[in-house]
Amino acid sequence: MNRHFSIPKNFEDSIAAALASHKLTLQDSKALAKNVLMLSDFFIQNPDGQTPWHQSFAQIAYLSYYLPLNAARLRAVTQEGAKRNFFAELENVIDFGAGLATASLALSETQNLQYTLIEVASEPQKIIETHFKDFKAQEWIRTFSAGRLKNPKKTLALFSYSLTELNDLPEWAAECEAVMIVEPSTQQDGRKLMALRQRLLEKGYHAWAPCTHEGPCPLLTQSKNDWCHDRIHFDAPEWFQRMEEHLPMKNRTLTTSYLLMRKTAPEKIEAARVVGDTLKEKGKDRQMICRGPDREFLAWLHKNKNSQEIPRGVLVKIPNDIQKVSNELRVQTEVELF
Ligand SMILES: C[S@@+](CC[C@H](N)C(=O)[O-])C[C@H]1O[C@@H](n2cnc3c(N)ncnc32)[C@H](O)[C@@H]1O
């Protein structure tokens, strides 16, 4: 199961070309890291501030750090969506708060759709049009409202790290057939997203991923602390690792919280989502799964010598011979990926 993501060559070439306009190369590790820290400090001092796109430090930081990391997260979410046929029959994407078109760039690598980018700042459009030539946007717009929606039944409303400050979906998005939301995997943002899932279900949307069911979310209703999030491996190229040597944060694995919902119902599946890392405990290993309103764990008893580590975020088939003991599903035969 491939849960490893990196930076594709053409993507890296575009980043390098954009950095050249700031007289930097991918090898200028220390200078790149300095700009990343400046943007990170900016957000610490202005938690609700808009990305200062007019400043070159923000452009450099986004290009060399946030863009490759967020694009990897978006590729993983897209892969999970595609496995469930989530993008079938969609034609248009409205990428709200697009920034450097991060989500659309990643999605367009596998999904041939028409991309409209909504971005209040003008600099990102210029950077993408000049340096990311493989990507063709339908149009860039500074602000969006319901009246501009042309084809809602075939439209995906896409929010990548852009819903944080809004409490609910904007009015126009609720008219769209599909919504794809990716949020920082913090407890606060993650739980807010799970609450939004519940409101969208009540409005008639269906949950496609990560959820495998439409009952109450067990991480929300049966815990005060949990939040649903995925984890992928980021195989950073050498230049990225060298830049990271000058940064306090390391990114060998990346987490993300996401939600894919449509007005049409998904095909029913007999599967569970692995929503936890392996927990090594006395006498057993456990991994949390989600397949209904109960908080449940797959458990491998050490005495059975059948240990297994399943990548967090994938779908699995629950074997028929599982032994259920309270909230534990004790594994006898190998758990297969869906
Ligand atoms: C955190 S960034 C996310 C960028 C990108 N989607 C990503 O995943 O990397 C949020 C972006 O939303 C833009 N933005 C904020 N409010 C907006 C609004 N009302 N309309 C359009 N864009 C907005 C900001 O300029 C910024 O580029």
mmCIF file with all atom_site columns, N, CA and C in Angstrom, residues 226-250:
data_model
loop_
_atom_site.group_PDB
_atom_site.id
_atom_site.type_symbol
_atom_site.label_atom_id
_atom_site.label_alt_id
_atom_site.label_comp_id
_atom_site.label_asym_id
_atom_site.label_entity_id
_atom_site.label_seq_id
_atom_site.pdbx_PDB_ins_code
_atom_site.Cartn_x
_atom_site.Cartn_y
_atom_site.Cartn_z
_atom_site.occupancy
_atom_site.B_iso_or_equiv
_atom_site.pdbx_formal_charge
_atom_site.auth_seq_id
_atom_site.auth_comp_id
_atom_site.auth_asym_id
_atom_site.auth_atom_id
_atom_site.pdbx_PDB_model_num
ATOM 1  N N  . ASP A 1 226 ? -10.351 13.250 20.878 1.00 0.00 ? 226 ASP A N  1
ATOM 2  C CA . ASP A 1 226 ? -9.916  12.706 19.592 1.00 0.00 ? 226 ASP A CA 1
ATOM 3  C C  . ASP A 1 226 ? -10.323 13.607 18.441 1.00 0.00 ? 226 ASP A C  1
ATOM 4  N N  . TRP A 1 227 ? -9.598  13.495 17.353 1.00 0.00 ? 227 TRP A N  1
ATOM 5  C CA . TRP A 1 227 ? -10.050 14.103 16.112 1.00 0.00 ? 227 TRP A CA 1
ATOM 6  C C  . TRP A 1 227 ? -9.551  13.220 14.977 1.00 0.00 ? 227 TRP A C  1
ATOM 7  N N  . CYS A 1 228 ? -10.381 13.121 13.943 1.00 0.00 ? 228 CYS A N  1
ATOM 8  C CA . CYS A 1 228 ? -10.081 12.200 12.855 1.00 0.00 ? 228 CYS A CA 1
ATOM 9  C C  . CYS A 1 228 ? -8.950  12.785 12.014 1.00 0.00 ? 228 CYS A C  1
ATOM 10 N N  . HIS A 1 229 ? -7.876  12.043 11.846 1.00 0.00 ? 229 HIS A N  1
ATOM 11 C CA . HIS A 1 229 ? -6.830  12.505 10.931 1.00 0.00 ? 229 HIS A CA 1
ATOM 12 C C  . HIS A 1 229 ? -6.042  11.358 10.333 1.00 0.00 ? 229 HIS A C  1
ATOM 13 N N  . ASP A 1 230 ? -5.508  11.671 9.178  1.00 0.00 ? 230 ASP A N  1
ATOM 14 C CA . ASP A 1 230 ? -4.797  10.737 8.336  1.00 0.00 ? 230 ASP A CA 1
ATOM 15 C C  . ASP A 1 230 ? -3.296  10.959 8.535  1.00 0.00 ? 230 ASP A C  1
ATOM 16 N N  . ARG A 1 231 ? -2.485  9.951  8.200  1.00 0.00 ? 231 ARG A N  1
ATOM 17 C CA . ARG A 1 231 ? -1.030  10.159 8.265  1.00 0.00 ? 231 ARG A CA 1
ATOM 18 C C  . ARG A 1 231 ? -0.379  9.539  7.024  1.00 0.00 ? 231 ARG A C  1
ATOM 19 N N  . ILE A 1 232 ? 0.474   10.322 6.371  1.00 0.00 ? 232 ILE A N  1
ATOM 20 C CA . ILE A 1 232 ? 1.207   9.798  5.204  1.00 0.00 ? 232 ILE A CA 1
ATOM 21 C C  . ILE A 1 232 ? 2.710   10.002 5.432  1.00 0.00 ? 232 ILE A C  1
ATOM 22 N N  . HIS A 1 233 ? 3.501   9.282  4.632  1.00 0.00 ? 233 HIS A N  1
ATOM 23 C CA . HIS A 1 233 ? 4.960   9.480  4.681  1.00 0.00 ? 233 HIS A CA 1
ATOM 24 C C  . HIS A 1 233 ? 5.336   10.484 3.614  1.00 0.00 ? 233 HIS A C  1
ATOM 25 N N  . PHE A 1 234 ? 6.196   11.432 3.989  1.00 0.00 ? 234 PHE A N  1
ATOM 26 C CA . PHE A 1 234 ? 6.678   12.407 3.004  1.00 0.00 ? 234 PHE A CA 1
ATOM 27 C C  . PHE A 1 234 ? 8.146   12.080 2.711  1.00 0.00 ? 234 PHE A C  1
ATOM 28 N N  . ASP A 1 235 ? 8.387   11.587 1.488  1.00 0.00 ? 235 ASP A N  1
ATOM 29 C CA . ASP A 1 235 ? 9.757   11.264 1.092  1.00 0.00 ? 235 ASP A CA 1
ATOM 30 C C  . ASP A 1 235 ? 10.385  12.536 0.542  1.00 0.00 ? 235 ASP A C  1
ATOM 31 N N  . ALA A 1 236 ? 10.968  13.314 1.422  1.00 0.00 ? 236 ALA A N  1
ATOM 32 C CA . ALA A 1 236 ? 11.495  14.625 1.044  1.00 0.00 ? 236 ALA A CA 1
ATOM 33 C C  . ALA A 1 236 ? 12.760  14.476 0.204  1.00 0.00 ? 236 ALA A C  1
ATOM 34 N N  . PRO A 1 237 ? 12.878  15.245 -0.883 1.00 0.00 ? 237 PRO A N  1
ATOM 35 C CA . PRO A 1 237 ? 14.131  15.230 -1.636 1.00 0.00 ? 237 PRO A CA 1
ATOM 36 C C  . PRO A 1 237 ? 15.242  15.839 -0.777 1.00 0.00 ? 237 PRO A C  1
ATOM 37 N N  . GLU A 1 238 ? 16.471  15.633 -1.262 1.00 0.00 ? 238 GLU A N  1
ATOM 38 C CA . GLU A 1 238 ? 17.637  16.057 -0.464 1.00 0.00 ? 238 GLU A CA 1
ATOM 39 C C  . GLU A 1 238 ? 17.614  17.546 -0.134 1.00 0.00 ? 238 GLU A C  1
ATOM 40 N N  . TRP A 1 239 ? 17.223  18.386 -1.121 1.00 0.00 ? 239 TRP A N  1
ATOM 41 C CA . TRP A 1 239 ? 17.258  19.833 -0.871 1.00 0.00 ? 239 TRP A CA 1
ATOM 42 C C  . TRP A 1 239 ? 16.296  20.218 0.246  1.00 0.00 ? 239 TRP A C  1
ATOM 43 N N  . PHE A 1 240 ? 15.150  19.496 0.304  1.00 0.00 ? 240 PHE A N  1
ATOM 44 C CA . PHE A 1 240 ? 14.154  19.801 1.328  1.00 0.00 ? 240 PHE A CA 1
ATOM 45 C C  . PHE A 1 240 ? 14.695  19.402 2.700  1.00 0.00 ? 240 PHE A C  1
ATOM 46 N N  . GLN A 1 241 ? 15.352  18.239 2.742  1.00 0.00 ? 241 GLN A N  1
ATOM 47 C CA . GLN A 1 241 ? 15.913  17.780 4.022  1.00 0.00 ? 241 GLN A CA 1
ATOM 48 C C  . GLN A 1 241 ? 17.003  18.722 4.523  1.00 0.00 ? 241 GLN A C  1
ATOM 49 N N  . ARG A 1 242 ? 17.787  19.243 3.557  1.00 0.00 ? 242 ARG A N  1
ATOM 50 C CA . ARG A 1 242 ? 18.849  20.194 3.982  1.00 0.00 ? 242 ARG A CA 1
ATOM 51 C C  . ARG A 1 242 ? 18.233  21.485 4.516  1.00 0.00 ? 242 ARG A C  1
ATOM 52 N N  . MET A 1 243 ? 17.151  21.944 3.884  1.00 0.00 ? 243 MET A N  1
ATOM 53 C CA . MET A 1 243 ? 16.466  23.142 4.388  1.00 0.00 ? 243 MET A CA 1
ATOM 54 C C  . MET A 1 243 ? 15.930  22.883 5.800  1.00 0.00 ? 243 MET A C  1
ATOM 55 N N  . GLU A 1 244 ? 15.365  21.689 5.980  1.00 0.00 ? 244 GLU A N  1
ATOM 56 C CA . GLU A 1 244 ? 14.798  21.324 7.290  1.00 0.00 ? 244 GLU A CA 1
ATOM 57 C C  . GLU A 1 244 ? 15.830  21.306 8.405  1.00 0.00 ? 244 GLU A C  1
ATOM 58 N N  . GLU A 1 245 ? 17.098  21.064 8.038  1.00 0.00 ? 245 GLU A N  1
ATOM 59 C CA . GLU A 1 245 ? 18.145  21.063 9.076  1.00 0.00 ? 245 GLU A CA 1
ATOM 60 C C  . GLU A 1 245 ? 18.212  22.409 9.780  1.00 0.00 ? 245 GLU A C  1
ATOM 61 N N  . HIS A 1 246 ? 17.741  23.465 9.096  1.00 0.00 ? 246 HIS A N  1
ATOM 62 C CA . HIS A 1 246 ? 17.768  24.805 9.704  1.00 0.00 ? 246 HIS A CA 1
ATOM 63 C C  . HIS A 1 246 ? 16.424  25.170 10.333 1.00 0.00 ? 246 HIS A C  1
ATOM 64 N N  . LEU A 1 247 ? 15.524  24.197 10.403 1.00 0.00 ? 247 LEU A N  1
ATOM 65 C CA . LEU A 1 247 ? 14.177  24.477 10.939 1.00 0.00 ? 247 LEU A CA 1
ATOM 66 C C  . LEU A 1 247 ? 13.904  23.637 12.183 1.00 0.00 ? 247 LEU A C  1
ATOM 67 N N  . PRO A 1 248 ? 13.071  24.140 13.086 1.00 0.00 ? 248 PRO A N  1
ATOM 68 C CA . PRO A 1 248 ? 12.759  23.328 14.279 1.00 0.00 ? 248 PRO A CA 1
ATOM 69 C C  . PRO A 1 248 ? 11.799  22.177 13.975 1.00 0.00 ? 248 PRO A C  1
ATOM 70 N N  . MET A 1 249 ? 11.071  22.249 12.843 1.00 0.00 ? 249 MET A N  1
ATOM 71 C CA . MET A 1 249 ? 10.089  21.204 12.574 1.00 0.00 ? 249 MET A CA 1
ATOM 72 C C  . MET A 1 249 ? 10.580  20.234 11.503 1.00 0.00 ? 249 MET A C  1
ATOM 73 N N  . LYS A 1 250 ? 10.291  18.936 11.716 1.00 0.00 ? 250 LYS A N  1
ATOM 74 C CA . LYS A 1 250 ? 10.657  17.895 10.751 1.00 0.00 ? 250 LYS A CA 1
ATOM 75 C C  . LYS A 1 250 ? 9.368   17.293 10.211 1.00 0.00 ? 250 LYS A C  1
#
